[in-house]
Amino acid sequence: MNSAQLILIDKRNQPLKDYIVAVAASDGLDIKGVQVIASPAKGEKALLTAGLRIPPLEDFDFDTQKIAQHTLDQLLINEEVLSCDSFIAQASQDESICDNLRKSKHKLALAIEALISEFTQSSVTDLIRDNRNDALYKLKQQAKELKNKTILCLDIEATDISTNPEADIIQLSVCDLEGHEKLNQLYNPGYPIPPNEKHTITTEMVADAPKIEDCWPDIHALLQQADIILAYSTESDFSYLKNTAEKKQLPFELDYGKWLDVAEFSKELVGAMRWHSERMHWFWKTPKLTIAYERILNKPFPGDAHDALADARATAELMQGMLKLGANSDIKAKETPKADAKVSNNLFAMAFAKAKKK
């Protein structure tokens, strides 16, 4: 009698590590040591073997059943991804064997659910959920605070990274929160622009462009008018402006306290959680602007990434999207735990109070 079946083999020899759960939560995971086997009969050689690919857990809101079902249809054979039905079809040309393999799919699904539950029931998933809720609450409050404020969004392209004080601004773009252009200008740094993967601006493109010092009064006045300035990574953009003013002896009265970093909000909302093994703490990776935009707004990034105006507009739209998520959420502030009431030295009273807390 044909006894073919699908079997989940788990050869892992250590408990699930928290940092692995964190990776799976944001990026998904190809699980080492776990295989799906199409077996013709107990003890006989496998017809076909595949690995498992867990999708990003957050994409399914940590729902064990949904993740398990998706995993069942993400079987890996030499990097090729197959559905379970395709896997069965490749396992044998004998229809009776394939029929029995199909009948065992439910049992395999339950085994995969049990495996996935190790991830979804981890304390790490609670940390992630709490952080996302905290981020939504912050955005909810921010939406109220920004109401009726003059908000500008800025992006800068430069000859080098902002930590190099000799880097020069070669494009500066500013728009309002609705994406309407307020400033978009190329600047000639006075020397050949070195190749840079961060932008596509060439020496030829800025040949007839003004020097930034000649435009500084208008730039400075525009930014001073804003109640709030948004940027994706405010520290670098503010540094570019401050270093330019110092190097070229220009007035600089911009208040960094008025700047809001959109990258910080997106990091808490969709950034990947990782464990810092040396400092022994969890931290959140800042996603690139393109990734944050596409994940939060659920649509392709518009325009050319690393064109200052395109990035400024995308940053403004991203911030608007996050503010709406916060405003529409029903997240409330966490209640501050009440301090334990003092109990007398009476041992019975202390035991009763402890039991009551439980």
CSV table of C-alpha atoms in Angstrom, one decimal:
chain,number,residue,atom,x,y,z
A,1,MET,CA,0.0,0.0,0.0
A,2,ASN,CA,1.3,3.4,-0.9
A,3,SER,CA,2.3,5.4,2.3
A,4,ALA,CA,3.9,8.4,0.7
A,5,GLN,CA,3.8,11.6,2.9
A,6,LEU,CA,5.3,15.0,3.4
A,7,ILE,CA,7.5,15.2,6.5
A,8,LEU,CA,9.0,18.1,8.3
A,9,ILE,CA,12.5,17.3,9.5
A,10,ASP,CA,14.0,19.6,12.1
A,11,LYS,CA,17.8,19.1,12.6
A,12,ARG,CA,18.4,22.2,14.6
A,13,ASN,CA,20.4,21.5,17.7
A,14,GLN,CA,20.0,24.7,19.6
A,15,PRO,CA,17.1,26.8,20.9
A,16,LEU,CA,15.9,29.7,18.8
A,17,LYS,CA,18.0,32.8,19.3
A,18,ASP,CA,16.3,36.1,19.9
A,19,TYR,CA,18.4,37.9,17.3
A,20,ILE,CA,17.3,35.4,14.7
A,21,VAL,CA,13.6,36.1,15.5
A,22,ALA,CA,14.4,39.9,15.0
A,23,VAL,CA,15.9,39.1,11.6
A,24,ALA,CA,12.9,37.0,10.6
A,25,ALA,CA,10.5,39.7,11.8
A,26,SER,CA,11.8,42.3,9.3
A,27,ASP,CA,13.6,40.4,6.6
A,28,GLY,CA,12.3,36.9,6.6
A,29,LEU,CA,14.6,33.9,6.9
A,30,ASP,CA,15.8,30.8,5.1
A,31,ILE,CA,15.8,28.3,8.0
A,32,LYS,CA,18.9,26.2,8.2
A,33,GLY,CA,18.5,22.7,9.6
A,34,VAL,CA,14.8,22.4,8.7
A,35,GLN,CA,13.7,20.4,5.6
A,36,VAL,CA,10.5,19.3,4.0
A,37,ILE,CA,10.8,15.7,2.6
A,38,ALA,CA,8.6,13.9,0.2
A,39,SER,CA,8.9,10.4,1.4
A,40,PRO,CA,7.4,7.4,-0.5
A,41,ALA,CA,7.4,5.2,2.6
A,42,LYS,CA,8.8,5.2,6.1
A,43,GLY,CA,12.5,4.5,6.1
A,44,GLU,CA,12.8,4.8,2.3
A,45,LYS,CA,14.9,7.3,0.5
A,46,ALA,CA,13.3,10.7,0.0
A,47,LEU,CA,11.8,11.5,-3.4
A,48,LEU,CA,12.6,15.2,-3.1
A,49,THR,CA,13.8,17.5,-0.4
A,50,ALA,CA,13.3,21.3,0.1
A,51,GLY,CA,14.2,24.0,2.5
A,52,LEU,CA,11.8,26.5,4.1
A,53,ARG,CA,11.7,30.3,3.6
A,54,ILE,CA,9.9,32.2,6.3
A,55,PRO,CA,8.5,35.5,5.0
A,56,PRO,CA,8.9,38.7,7.1
A,57,LEU,CA,6.8,38.1,10.1
A,58,GLU,CA,5.6,41.7,10.4
A,59,ASP,CA,4.1,41.5,6.9
A,60,PHE,CA,1.5,39.1,8.4
A,61,ASP,CA,1.2,40.9,11.7
A,62,PHE,CA,2.8,37.9,13.4
A,63,ASP,CA,-0.2,35.7,12.6
A,64,THR,CA,1.1,32.2,13.0
A,65,GLN,CA,-1.4,30.5,10.6
A,66,LYS,CA,-1.0,33.0,7.8
A,67,ILE,CA,2.8,32.9,8.1
A,68,ALA,CA,2.8,29.1,8.1
A,69,GLN,CA,0.5,29.0,5.0
A,70,HIS,CA,2.8,31.3,3.1
A,71,THR,CA,5.9,29.4,4.2
A,72,LEU,CA,4.3,26.2,2.9
A,73,ASP,CA,4.2,27.7,-0.5
A,74,GLN,CA,7.8,29.1,-0.3
A,75,LEU,CA,9.7,25.8,-0.5
A,76,LEU,CA,13.3,26.1,-1.7
A,77,ILE,CA,15.1,23.7,-4.0
A,78,ASN,CA,18.5,25.1,-5.0
A,79,GLU,CA,17.3,28.7,-4.6
A,80,GLU,CA,14.2,28.0,-6.7
A,81,VAL,CA,11.0,28.8,-4.9
A,82,LEU,CA,8.2,26.3,-5.3
A,83,SER,CA,4.6,26.1,-4.1
A,84,CYS,CA,3.8,22.9,-2.2
A,85,ASP,CA,1.7,21.6,-5.1
A,86,SER,CA,4.6,22.2,-7.5
A,87,PHE,CA,7.0,20.4,-5.1
A,88,ILE,CA,4.6,17.4,-5.0
A,89,ALA,CA,4.4,17.4,-8.8
A,90,GLN,CA,8.2,17.3,-9.1
A,91,ALA,CA,8.5,14.6,-6.4
A,92,SER,CA,6.9,11.9,-8.5
A,93,GLN,CA,5.1,11.1,-11.7
A,94,ASP,CA,3.1,8.4,-10.0
A,95,GLU,CA,-0.3,9.9,-9.4
A,96,SER,CA,-1.1,7.6,-6.5
A,97,ILE,CA,2.1,8.8,-4.7
A,98,CYS,CA,1.2,12.4,-5.5
A,99,ASP,CA,-2.3,11.9,-4.2
A,100,ASN,CA,-1.0,10.6,-0.9
A,101,LEU,CA,1.5,13.5,-0.6
A,102,ARG,CA,-1.3,15.9,-1.2
A,103,LYS,CA,-3.4,14.3,1.6
A,104,SER,CA,-0.5,14.8,4.0
A,105,LYS,CA,-0.3,18.6,3.3
A,106,HIS,CA,-2.5,19.4,6.3
A,107,LYS,CA,-0.3,17.5,8.7
A,108,LEU,CA,2.7,19.2,7.2
A,109,ALA,CA,1.0,22.6,7.6
A,110,LEU,CA,0.4,21.9,11.3
A,111,ALA,CA,4.1,21.0,11.8
A,112,ILE,CA,5.1,24.2,10.1
A,113,GLU,CA,2.7,26.1,12.3
A,114,ALA,CA,4.3,24.7,15.4
A,115,LEU,CA,7.7,25.7,14.0
A,116,ILE,CA,6.5,29.3,13.2
A,117,SER,CA,4.9,29.6,16.7
A,118,GLU,CA,8.4,29.5,18.1
A,119,PHE,CA,9.0,32.8,16.3
A,120,THR,CA,5.7,34.5,16.9
A,121,GLN,CA,5.5,33.6,20.6
A,122,SER,CA,9.0,35.0,21.2
A,123,SER,CA,9.3,37.9,23.6
A,124,VAL,CA,11.1,39.7,20.7
A,125,THR,CA,7.8,40.0,18.9
A,126,ASP,CA,6.3,41.8,21.9
A,127,LEU,CA,9.2,44.3,21.9
A,128,ILE,CA,8.6,45.0,18.2
A,129,ARG,CA,4.8,45.4,18.7
A,130,ASP,CA,5.3,47.7,21.7
A,131,ASN,CA,7.8,49.9,19.7
A,132,ARG,CA,5.5,50.2,16.7
A,133,ASN,CA,2.6,51.2,19.0
A,134,ASP,CA,4.9,53.8,20.7
A,135,ALA,CA,5.8,55.1,17.3
A,136,LEU,CA,2.2,55.5,16.3
A,137,TYR,CA,1.4,57.3,19.6
A,138,LYS,CA,4.3,59.7,19.0
A,139,LEU,CA,3.0,60.4,15.5
A,140,LYS,CA,-0.5,60.9,16.9
A,141,GLN,CA,0.9,63.6,19.2
A,142,GLN,CA,3.1,65.1,16.5
A,143,ALA,CA,0.1,65.5,14.2
A,144,LYS,CA,-1.5,67.7,16.8
A,145,GLU,CA,1.6,69.7,17.4
A,146,LEU,CA,2.3,70.4,13.7
A,147,LYS,CA,-1.2,71.6,13.0
A,148,ASN,CA,-1.2,75.2,11.5
A,149,LYS,CA,2.6,75.3,11.5
A,150,THR,CA,4.7,76.5,8.6
A,151,ILE,CA,6.6,73.4,7.6
A,152,LEU,CA,9.3,73.1,5.0
A,153,CYS,CA,11.1,69.9,3.8
A,154,LEU,CA,14.7,70.1,2.8
A,155,ASP,CA,17.2,67.8,1.0
A,156,ILE,CA,20.8,68.4,0.0
A,157,GLU,CA,23.3,66.7,-2.4
A,158,ALA,CA,27.0,67.4,-1.8
A,159,THR,CA,30.5,66.6,-3.0
A,160,ASP,CA,31.1,64.3,0.0
A,161,ILE,CA,29.5,63.0,3.2
A,162,SER,CA,28.5,65.5,5.9
A,163,THR,CA,31.1,64.4,8.4
A,164,ASN,CA,33.7,65.8,6.0
A,165,PRO,CA,33.8,69.6,6.8
A,166,GLU,CA,35.3,70.3,3.4
A,167,ALA,CA,32.2,68.8,1.6
A,168,ASP,CA,30.3,71.4,-0.5
A,169,ILE,CA,26.6,71.6,-1.3
A,170,ILE,CA,25.9,71.2,-5.0
A,171,GLN,CA,22.1,70.9,-4.9
A,172,LEU,CA,19.6,72.2,-2.3
A,173,SER,CA,15.9,71.7,-2.6
A,174,VAL,CA,13.1,72.9,-0.4
A,175,CYS,CA,9.3,72.1,-0.6
A,176,ASP,CA,6.4,72.5,1.7
A,177,LEU,CA,4.5,69.7,3.3
A,178,GLU,CA,2.3,69.4,0.2
A,179,GLY,CA,5.3,69.0,-2.1
A,180,HIS,CA,5.1,72.4,-3.7
A,181,GLU,CA,8.6,73.6,-4.7
A,182,LYS,CA,10.0,76.5,-2.8
A,183,LEU,CA,13.7,76.2,-3.9
A,184,ASN,CA,15.6,73.9,-6.2
A,185,GLN,CA,19.0,75.0,-7.2
A,186,LEU,CA,22.4,73.5,-8.4
A,187,TYR,CA,25.5,75.2,-7.1
A,188,ASN,CA,29.0,75.3,-8.5
A,189,PRO,CA,31.6,74.3,-5.8
A,190,GLY,CA,34.4,75.9,-7.8
A,191,TYR,CA,36.2,72.6,-8.6
A,192,PRO,CA,35.5,69.3,-10.4
A,193,ILE,CA,32.8,67.2,-8.7
A,194,PRO,CA,34.3,63.8,-7.7
A,195,PRO,CA,32.3,60.7,-8.7
A,196,ASN,CA,29.8,59.9,-6.1
A,197,GLU,CA,27.3,57.0,-5.9
A,198,LYS,CA,25.0,59.2,-3.8
A,199,HIS,CA,24.0,61.5,-6.7
A,200,THR,CA,24.3,61.9,-10.5
A,201,ILE,CA,25.4,65.5,-10.5
A,202,THR,CA,28.4,66.2,-12.7
A,203,THR,CA,30.9,69.1,-13.1
A,204,GLU,CA,29.3,69.9,-16.5
A,205,MET,CA,25.8,70.2,-14.9
A,206,VAL,CA,27.0,72.9,-12.5
A,207,ALA,CA,29.2,74.8,-14.9
A,208,ASP,CA,26.8,77.7,-15.2
A,209,ALA,CA,25.3,77.4,-11.7
A,210,PRO,CA,25.9,80.1,-9.1
A,211,LYS,CA,28.1,79.7,-6.1
A,212,ILE,CA,26.2,79.0,-2.9
A,213,GLU,CA,27.5,82.0,-1.1
A,214,ASP,CA,25.9,84.2,-3.7
A,215,CYS,CA,22.5,82.6,-3.0
A,216,TRP,CA,22.9,82.3,0.8
A,217,PRO,CA,20.8,85.2,1.9
A,218,ASP,CA,17.7,83.8,0.1
A,219,ILE,CA,18.4,80.3,1.4
A,220,HIS,CA,18.9,81.5,5.0
A,221,ALA,CA,15.8,83.7,4.9
A,222,LEU,CA,13.6,80.9,3.5
A,223,LEU,CA,14.6,78.4,6.2
A,224,GLN,CA,14.2,81.0,8.9
A,225,GLN,CA,10.6,81.5,8.0
A,226,ALA,CA,9.7,77.9,8.8
A,227,ASP,CA,8.3,76.9,12.2
A,228,ILE,CA,9.5,73.3,11.5
A,229,ILE,CA,12.0,72.0,9.0
A,230,LEU,CA,11.8,68.3,8.0
A,231,ALA,CA,14.6,66.3,6.5
A,232,TYR,CA,15.5,62.6,6.2
A,233,SER,CA,18.5,62.5,8.5
A,234,THR,CA,18.5,66.1,9.8
A,235,GLU,CA,21.9,65.8,11.3
A,236,SER,CA,23.7,65.5,8.0
A,237,ASP,CA,21.6,68.2,6.2
A,238,PHE,CA,22.1,70.7,9.2
A,239,SER,CA,25.8,69.9,9.2
A,240,TYR,CA,26.1,70.7,5.5
A,241,LEU,CA,24.5,74.1,6.1
A,242,LYS,CA,26.4,74.9,9.3
A,243,ASN,CA,29.8,73.9,7.8
A,244,THR,CA,29.1,76.0,4.7
A,245,ALA,CA,28.3,79.0,6.8
A,246,GLU,CA,31.5,78.6,8.9
A,247,LYS,CA,33.7,77.9,5.9
A,248,LYS,CA,32.5,80.8,3.9
A,249,GLN,CA,31.9,83.2,6.8
A,250,LEU,CA,28.1,83.5,6.2
A,251,PRO,CA,25.4,84.3,8.7
A,252,PHE,CA,23.9,81.2,10.4
A,253,GLU,CA,20.9,81.6,12.8
A,254,LEU,CA,19.1,78.3,12.1
A,255,ASP,CA,17.7,76.6,15.3
A,256,TYR,CA,18.3,72.9,15.2
A,257,GLY,CA,15.5,72.6,17.8
A,258,LYS,CA,13.0,73.4,15.0
A,259,TRP,CA,14.2,70.5,12.9
A,260,LEU,CA,12.4,67.1,12.8
A,261,ASP,CA,14.1,64.0,11.5
A,262,VAL,CA,11.7,62.0,9.4
A,263,ALA,CA,14.2,59.1,9.4
A,264,GLU,CA,13.8,58.7,13.2
A,265,PHE,CA,10.0,58.4,12.8
A,266,SER,CA,10.3,55.9,10.0
A,267,LYS,CA,12.9,53.9,11.9
A,268,GLU,CA,10.6,53.4,14.8
A,269,LEU,CA,7.7,52.6,12.6
A,270,VAL,CA,9.3,50.1,10.1
A,271,GLY,CA,13.0,49.9,10.9
A,272,ALA,CA,14.5,46.5,11.5
A,273,MET,CA,15.3,45.6,15.1
A,274,ARG,CA,18.8,44.2,15.7
A,275,TRP,CA,20.9,43.1,18.7
A,276,HIS,CA,24.2,44.9,19.3
A,277,SER,CA,26.4,42.1,20.7
A,278,GLU,CA,29.1,44.4,22.0
A,279,ARG,CA,26.9,47.0,23.7
A,280,MET,CA,24.4,44.4,24.7
A,281,HIS,CA,21.2,46.2,23.7
A,282,TRP,CA,18.5,46.2,21.0
A,283,PHE,CA,18.6,49.0,18.4
A,284,TRP,CA,16.5,49.9,15.3
A,285,LYS,CA,18.1,50.2,11.9
A,286,THR,CA,17.2,53.3,9.9
A,287,PRO,CA,15.7,52.3,6.5
A,288,LYS,CA,16.7,54.1,3.4
A,289,LEU,CA,14.2,56.8,2.3
A,290,THR,CA,13.2,54.7,-0.7
A,291,ILE,CA,12.4,51.7,1.5
A,292,ALA,CA,10.6,53.6,4.1
A,293,TYR,CA,8.5,55.4,1.5
A,294,GLU,CA,7.5,52.1,-0.3
A,295,ARG,CA,6.8,50.2,2.9
A,296,ILE,CA,4.8,52.9,4.7
A,297,LEU,CA,2.9,54.3,1.7
A,298,ASN,CA,2.7,51.0,-0.1
A,299,LYS,CA,3.6,52.3,-3.5
A,300,PRO,CA,6.8,52.7,-5.7
A,301,PHE,CA,9.2,55.5,-4.9
A,302,PRO,CA,8.6,58.4,-7.3
A,303,GLY,CA,11.2,60.1,-9.4
A,304,ASP,CA,15.0,59.8,-9.1
A,305,ALA,CA,16.3,58.8,-5.7
A,306,HIS,CA,19.2,61.2,-4.6
A,307,ASP,CA,17.8,64.1,-6.7
A,308,ALA,CA,17.4,66.6,-3.9
A,309,LEU,CA,13.9,67.9,-5.0
A,310,ALA,CA,12.6,64.3,-5.5
A,311,ASP,CA,13.9,63.3,-2.1
A,312,ALA,CA,12.5,66.4,-0.4
A,313,ARG,CA,9.1,65.8,-1.9
A,314,ALA,CA,9.2,62.1,-1.0
A,315,THR,CA,10.2,63.0,2.5
A,316,ALA,CA,7.3,65.4,2.8
A,317,GLU,CA,4.8,62.8,1.5
A,318,LEU,CA,6.3,60.1,3.7
A,319,MET,CA,5.9,62.4,6.8
A,320,GLN,CA,2.3,63.2,5.8
A,321,GLY,CA,1.6,59.4,5.5
A,322,MET,CA,3.0,58.7,8.9
A,323,LEU,CA,1.2,61.6,10.5
A,324,LYS,CA,-2.1,60.2,9.1
A,325,LEU,CA,-1.3,56.7,10.4
A,326,GLY,CA,-0.7,58.2,13.9
A,327,ALA,CA,-3.8,60.4,13.8
A,328,ASN,CA,-6.0,57.5,12.7
A,329,SER,CA,-4.7,55.1,15.2
A,330,ASP,CA,-6.5,54.3,18.4
A,331,ILE,CA,-3.2,53.9,20.3
A,332,LYS,CA,-3.1,55.5,23.7
A,333,ALA,CA,-0.3,56.4,26.0
A,334,LYS,CA,1.0,53.7,28.3
A,335,GLU,CA,-0.2,54.0,31.8
A,336,THR,CA,2.6,54.6,34.3
A,337,PRO,CA,2.8,51.6,36.6
A,338,LYS,CA,1.6,52.5,40.1
A,339,ALA,CA,4.1,52.3,42.8
A,340,ASP,CA,3.6,49.4,45.1
A,341,ALA,CA,1.6,50.4,48.2
A,342,LYS,CA,3.6,50.1,51.4
A,343,VAL,CA,2.7,47.1,53.5
A,344,SER,CA,3.3,46.6,57.2
A,345,ASN,CA,6.0,44.3,58.5
A,346,ASN,CA,3.2,41.8,59.2
A,347,LEU,CA,4.3,38.7,57.2
A,348,PHE,CA,0.7,37.6,56.6
A,349,ALA,CA,-0.3,41.0,55.3
A,350,MET,CA,2.7,41.0,52.9
A,351,ALA,CA,1.9,37.5,51.6
A,352,PHE,CA,-1.8,38.6,51.1
A,353,ALA,CA,-0.7,41.7,49.2
A,354,LYS,CA,1.7,39.7,47.0
A,355,ALA,CA,-1.0,37.1,46.2
A,356,LYS,CA,-3.5,39.9,45.3
A,357,LYS,CA,-1.1,41.4,42.8
A,358,LYS,CA,-0.9,38.1,41.0
